[in-house]
Amino acid sequence: MAKIAVDREHGLLTAEFSGLDKLWAIKSRLEVPLAHVRGATHDPGIAREPKGIRVGGTHIPGVVTAGRFRRDGERLFWNVRNPSKAVVIELADDEAYDRLVIEVEDPRATVALIEGVISRPPGGS
């Protein structure tokens, strides 16, 4: 599971992974400029979609999907054990990934946080 944080002052969205999630994903942290975040959705059904080719990480069907994947030219980062808590974060083309698929504690609150921040102009309240 990831902890998502938004730093408006530095214009960053951060996903922190801990415990076995770091091991499975071969990554402990992702940072993305807020200007490159297009949106976020709660999408439990994404776990049923094809994952593509695993580039690095772990994929044990029904248990865990974590790490880097490529599917139809799309670059994805996954870190999901419980699909009901999956949030999909769409990124701009100039990022290392096109989409992040990340399990979080409260998907609705995470989506609201991200959507609320990207809908406000910099310096807005």
Coordinates of N, CA, C and O in Angstrom, one line a residue, residues 24-116:
W24 N 8.6 -5.8 -3.8 CA 7.8 -6.3 -5.0 C 8.0 -5.3 -6.1 O 8.1 -5.7 -7.3
A25 N 7.9 -4.0 -5.8 CA 7.9 -3.0 -6.9 C 9.3 -2.6 -7.3 O 9.5 -1.9 -8.3
I26 N 10.3 -3.0 -6.5 CA 11.7 -2.5 -6.7 C 11.7 -1.0 -6.7 O 12.4 -0.4 -7.5
K27 N 11.0 -0.4 -5.8 CA 11.0 1.1 -5.8 C 10.4 1.4 -4.4 O 9.4 0.8 -3.9
S28 N 10.9 2.5 -3.8 CA 10.4 2.9 -2.5 C 9.6 4.2 -2.6 O 8.9 4.5 -1.7
R29 N 9.8 4.9 -3.7 CA 9.2 6.2 -3.8 C 9.1 6.7 -5.2 O 10.0 6.4 -6.0
L30 N 8.0 7.3 -5.6 CA 7.8 8.0 -6.9 C 7.5 9.4 -6.6 O 6.7 9.8 -5.7
E31 N 8.1 10.3 -7.4 CA 7.8 11.7 -7.4 C 7.4 12.2 -8.8 O 8.1 11.9 -9.7
V32 N 6.3 12.9 -8.8 CA 5.8 13.4 -10.1 C 5.5 14.9 -10.0 O 4.7 15.2 -9.0
P33 N 5.9 15.8 -10.9 CA 5.5 17.2 -10.8 C 4.0 17.2 -10.9 O 3.4 16.6 -11.8
L34 N 3.3 18.0 -10.1 CA 1.9 18.2 -10.2 C 1.4 18.7 -11.6 O 0.4 18.3 -12.0
A35 N 2.3 19.4 -12.2 CA 1.9 19.9 -13.6 C 1.8 18.8 -14.6 O 1.2 18.9 -15.6
H36 N 2.3 17.6 -14.3 CA 2.3 16.4 -15.2 C 1.2 15.5 -14.8 O 1.0 14.4 -15.4
V37 N 0.4 15.8 -13.7 CA -0.7 14.9 -13.3 C -1.9 15.4 -14.0 O -2.4 16.5 -13.8
R38 N -2.5 14.5 -14.8 CA -3.7 14.8 -15.6 C -5.0 14.5 -14.8 O -6.0 15.2 -15.0
G39 N -5.0 13.5 -13.9 CA -6.2 13.2 -13.1 C -6.0 11.9 -12.4 O -5.0 11.2 -12.6
A40 N -7.0 11.6 -11.6 CA -7.0 10.3 -10.8 C -8.4 9.8 -10.7 O -9.4 10.5 -10.7
T41 N -8.5 8.4 -10.7 CA -9.8 7.8 -10.6 C -9.6 6.5 -9.7 O -8.5 5.9 -9.6
H42 N -10.7 6.2 -9.0 CA -10.7 5.0 -8.2 C -11.3 3.9 -9.2 O -12.4 4.0 -9.7
D43 N -10.4 2.9 -9.5 CA -10.8 1.9 -10.5 C -10.5 0.5 -10.1 O -9.5 -0.1 -10.5
P44 N -11.4 -0.1 -9.3 CA -11.1 -1.5 -8.8 C -11.1 -2.5 -10.0 O -10.4 -3.5 -9.9
G45 N -11.7 -2.2 -11.1 CA -11.8 -3.1 -12.2 C -10.5 -3.2 -13.0 O -10.4 -4.1 -13.8
I46 N -9.6 -2.3 -12.8 CA -8.4 -2.3 -13.6 C -7.6 -3.6 -13.4 O -6.9 -4.0 -14.3
A47 N -7.7 -4.2 -12.3 CA -7.0 -5.4 -12.0 C -7.3 -6.5 -12.9 O -6.5 -7.5 -13.1
R48 N -8.5 -6.5 -13.5 CA -8.9 -7.5 -14.4 C -8.4 -7.3 -15.8 O -8.5 -8.2 -16.7
E49 N -7.8 -6.1 -16.1 CA -7.3 -5.8 -17.4 C -5.9 -6.5 -17.6 O -5.2 -6.8 -16.6
P50 N -5.5 -6.8 -18.9 CA -4.2 -7.3 -19.1 C -3.1 -6.4 -18.6 O -3.3 -5.1 -18.7
K51 N -2.1 -6.9 -18.0 CA -1.0 -6.1 -17.4 C 0.0 -5.7 -18.5 O 0.7 -4.7 -18.3
G52 N 0.2 -6.5 -19.5 CA 1.2 -6.3 -20.5 C 2.5 -7.1 -20.1 O 2.4 -8.1 -19.4
I53 N 3.6 -6.6 -20.5 CA 4.9 -7.2 -20.3 C 5.5 -6.6 -19.1 O 5.7 -5.4 -19.0
R54 N 5.9 -7.4 -18.1 CA 6.6 -7.0 -16.9 C 8.0 -6.6 -17.3 O 8.8 -7.4 -17.8
V55 N 8.4 -5.4 -17.0 CA 9.8 -4.9 -17.3 C 10.6 -5.0 -16.0 O 11.8 -5.3 -16.1
G56 N 10.0 -4.9 -14.9 CA 10.7 -5.1 -13.6 C 9.7 -5.1 -12.5 O 8.8 -4.3 -12.5
G57 N 9.9 -6.0 -11.5 CA 8.9 -6.1 -10.4 C 8.4 -7.5 -10.3 O 9.0 -8.5 -10.6
T58 N 7.1 -7.5 -9.8 CA 6.5 -8.8 -9.4 C 5.1 -8.9 -9.9 O 4.4 -7.9 -9.8
H59 N 4.7 -10.1 -10.5 CA 3.4 -10.3 -10.8 C 3.0 -11.7 -10.5 O 3.5 -12.7 -11.1
I60 N 2.2 -11.9 -9.5 CA 1.6 -13.2 -9.1 C 0.1 -13.0 -9.1 O -0.5 -12.3 -8.3
P61 N -0.5 -13.5 -10.2 CA -2.0 -13.3 -10.4 C -2.8 -13.6 -9.2 O -2.6 -14.6 -8.5
G62 N -3.7 -12.6 -8.8 CA -4.5 -12.8 -7.7 C -3.9 -12.5 -6.3 O -4.5 -12.5 -5.3
V63 N -2.5 -12.2 -6.4 CA -1.8 -11.9 -5.1 C -1.2 -10.5 -5.1 O -1.5 -9.7 -4.3
V64 N -0.4 -10.2 -6.1 CA 0.3 -8.9 -6.2 C 0.7 -8.6 -7.6 O 1.1 -9.5 -8.4
T65 N 0.5 -7.3 -8.0 CA 1.1 -6.8 -9.2 C 1.9 -5.5 -8.8 O 1.3 -4.6 -8.3
A66 N 3.1 -5.5 -9.0 CA 4.0 -4.4 -8.6 C 5.2 -4.3 -9.5 O 5.8 -5.2 -9.9
G67 N 5.5 -3.0 -9.9 CA 6.6 -2.7 -10.7 C 6.2 -2.1 -12.0 O 5.1 -1.6 -12.2
R68 N 7.2 -2.2 -13.0 CA 7.0 -1.5 -14.3 C 6.5 -2.5 -15.3 O 7.0 -3.7 -15.4
F69 N 5.5 -2.1 -16.1 CA 4.9 -2.9 -17.1 C 4.8 -2.1 -18.4 O 4.6 -0.8 -18.3
R70 N 4.7 -2.7 -19.6 CA 4.5 -2.1 -20.8 C 3.3 -2.8 -21.5 O 3.3 -4.0 -21.6
R71 N 2.3 -2.0 -22.0 CA 1.2 -2.6 -22.7 C 0.8 -1.7 -23.8 O 0.4 -0.6 -23.6
D72 N 0.8 -2.2 -25.0 CA 0.4 -1.5 -26.2 C 1.1 -0.1 -26.3 O 0.5 0.9 -26.6
G73 N 2.4 0.0 -26.0 CA 3.1 1.2 -26.0 C 3.0 2.1 -24.8 O 3.6 3.1 -24.7
E74 N 2.1 1.7 -23.9 CA 1.9 2.4 -22.7 C 2.8 2.0 -21.6 O 3.0 0.8 -21.4
R75 N 3.3 2.9 -20.8 CA 4.2 2.6 -19.7 C 3.4 2.7 -18.4 O 2.9 3.8 -18.1
L76 N 3.4 1.6 -17.6 CA 2.6 1.6 -16.4 C 3.4 1.2 -15.2 O 4.4 0.4 -15.3
F77 N 3.1 1.8 -14.1 CA 3.7 1.4 -12.8 C 2.6 0.9 -12.0 O 1.6 1.6 -11.8
W78 N 2.7 -0.3 -11.4 CA 1.7 -1.0 -10.6 C 2.2 -1.2 -9.2 O 3.4 -1.5 -9.0
N79 N 1.4 -1.1 -8.2 CA 1.7 -1.5 -6.9 C 0.3 -1.8 -6.2 O -0.2 -1.0 -5.5
V80 N -0.2 -3.0 -6.5 CA -1.6 -3.4 -6.0 C -1.6 -4.8 -5.6 O -1.2 -5.7 -6.3
R81 N -2.2 -5.0 -4.4 CA -2.5 -6.3 -3.8 C -4.0 -6.5 -3.7 O -4.6 -7.5 -4.0
N82 N -4.7 -5.4 -3.3 CA -6.1 -5.4 -3.1 C -6.8 -4.4 -4.2 O -6.8 -3.2 -4.0
P83 N -7.3 -5.0 -5.3 CA -7.8 -4.2 -6.3 C -8.9 -3.2 -5.9 O -9.1 -2.2 -6.5
S84 N -9.7 -3.5 -4.8 CA -10.7 -2.6 -4.4 C -10.2 -1.3 -3.9 O -10.9 -0.3 -3.8
K85 N -8.9 -1.2 -3.7 CA -8.3 0.0 -3.2 C -7.3 0.7 -4.3 O -6.5 1.5 -3.9
A86 N -7.5 0.3 -5.5 CA -6.7 0.8 -6.6 C -7.1 2.1 -7.1 O -8.3 2.4 -7.4
V87 N -6.1 3.0 -7.2 CA -6.3 4.3 -7.8 C -5.4 4.4 -9.0 O -4.2 4.0 -9.0
V88 N -6.0 5.0 -10.1 CA -5.2 5.2 -11.3 C -4.9 6.6 -11.5 O -5.8 7.5 -11.4
I89 N -3.6 7.0 -11.6 CA -3.2 8.4 -11.8 C -2.7 8.5 -13.2 O -1.7 7.8 -13.6
E90 N -3.3 9.3 -14.0 CA -2.9 9.6 -15.4 C -1.9 10.7 -15.4 O -2.0 11.7 -14.7
L91 N -0.8 10.4 -16.2 CA 0.3 11.4 -16.2 C 0.5 11.9 -17.7 O 0.1 11.3 -18.6
A92 N 1.2 13.0 -17.8 CA 1.5 13.6 -19.0 C 2.6 12.8 -19.8 O 3.3 12.0 -19.2
D93 N 2.6 13.0 -21.1 CA 3.5 12.2 -21.9 C 5.0 12.3 -21.6 O 5.7 11.4 -21.9
D94 N 5.4 13.4 -21.0 CA 6.8 13.5 -20.7 C 7.3 12.9 -19.4 O 8.4 13.1 -19.0
E95 N 6.5 12.1 -18.8 CA 6.8 11.4 -17.6 C 7.4 10.0 -17.9 O 7.1 9.5 -19.0
A96 N 8.0 9.4 -16.9 CA 8.5 8.0 -17.1 C 7.4 7.0 -17.3 O 7.6 6.0 -17.9
Y97 N 6.2 7.3 -16.8 CA 5.1 6.4 -16.9 C 3.9 7.2 -17.4 O 3.8 8.4 -17.3
D98 N 3.0 6.5 -18.1 CA 1.8 7.1 -18.6 C 0.7 7.0 -17.5 O -0.1 7.9 -17.4
R99 N 0.7 5.9 -16.7 CA -0.2 5.7 -15.6 C 0.4 5.1 -14.5 O 1.3 4.2 -14.6
L100 N 0.0 5.5 -13.3 CA 0.4 4.8 -12.0 C -0.9 4.1 -11.5 O -2.0 4.7 -11.4
V101 N -0.8 2.8 -11.2 CA -1.9 2.1 -10.6 C -1.4 1.7 -9.2 O -0.6 0.8 -9.1
I102 N -2.0 2.3 -8.2 CA -1.5 2.2 -6.9 C -2.6 1.9 -5.9 O -3.6 2.6 -5.9
E103 N -2.3 1.0 -5.0 CA -3.2 0.7 -3.9 C -3.0 1.7 -2.7 O -1.9 2.0 -2.3
V104 N -4.1 2.3 -2.3 CA -4.0 3.3 -1.2 C -5.1 2.9 -0.1 O -6.0 2.1 -0.4
E105 N -4.9 3.4 1.1 CA -5.8 3.1 2.2 C -7.2 3.6 1.9 O -8.2 2.9 2.1
D106 N -7.4 4.8 1.4 CA -8.7 5.4 1.2 C -8.8 6.0 -0.2 O -8.4 7.1 -0.5
P107 N -9.2 5.1 -1.2 CA -9.2 5.6 -2.6 C -10.0 6.8 -2.9 O -9.5 7.7 -3.6
R108 N -11.1 7.0 -2.3 CA -12.0 8.2 -2.6 C -11.3 9.4 -2.1 O -11.3 10.5 -2.8
A109 N -10.7 9.4 -0.9 CA -10.0 10.5 -0.3 C -8.8 10.9 -1.2 O -8.5 12.0 -1.4
T110 N -8.1 9.9 -1.6 CA -6.9 10.1 -2.4 C -7.2 10.7 -3.8 O -6.6 11.7 -4.2
V111 N -8.3 10.2 -4.4 CA -8.7 10.8 -5.7 C -9.2 12.3 -5.4 O -8.8 13.2 -6.2
A112 N -9.9 12.5 -4.4 CA -10.4 13.9 -4.1 C -9.2 14.8 -3.8 O -9.2 16.0 -4.3
L113 N -8.2 14.3 -3.1 CA -7.0 15.1 -2.9 C -6.3 15.5 -4.2 O -6.0 16.7 -4.4
I114 N -6.0 14.5 -5.0 CA -5.3 14.8 -6.3 C -6.2 15.7 -7.2 O -5.6 16.7 -7.7
E115 N -7.4 15.3 -7.4 CA -8.3 16.1 -8.3 C -8.4 17.6 -7.7 O -8.4 18.5 -8.5
G116 N -8.5 17.7 -6.4 CA -8.6 19.1 -5.8 C -7.4 19.9 -6.1 O -7.5 21.1 -6.4

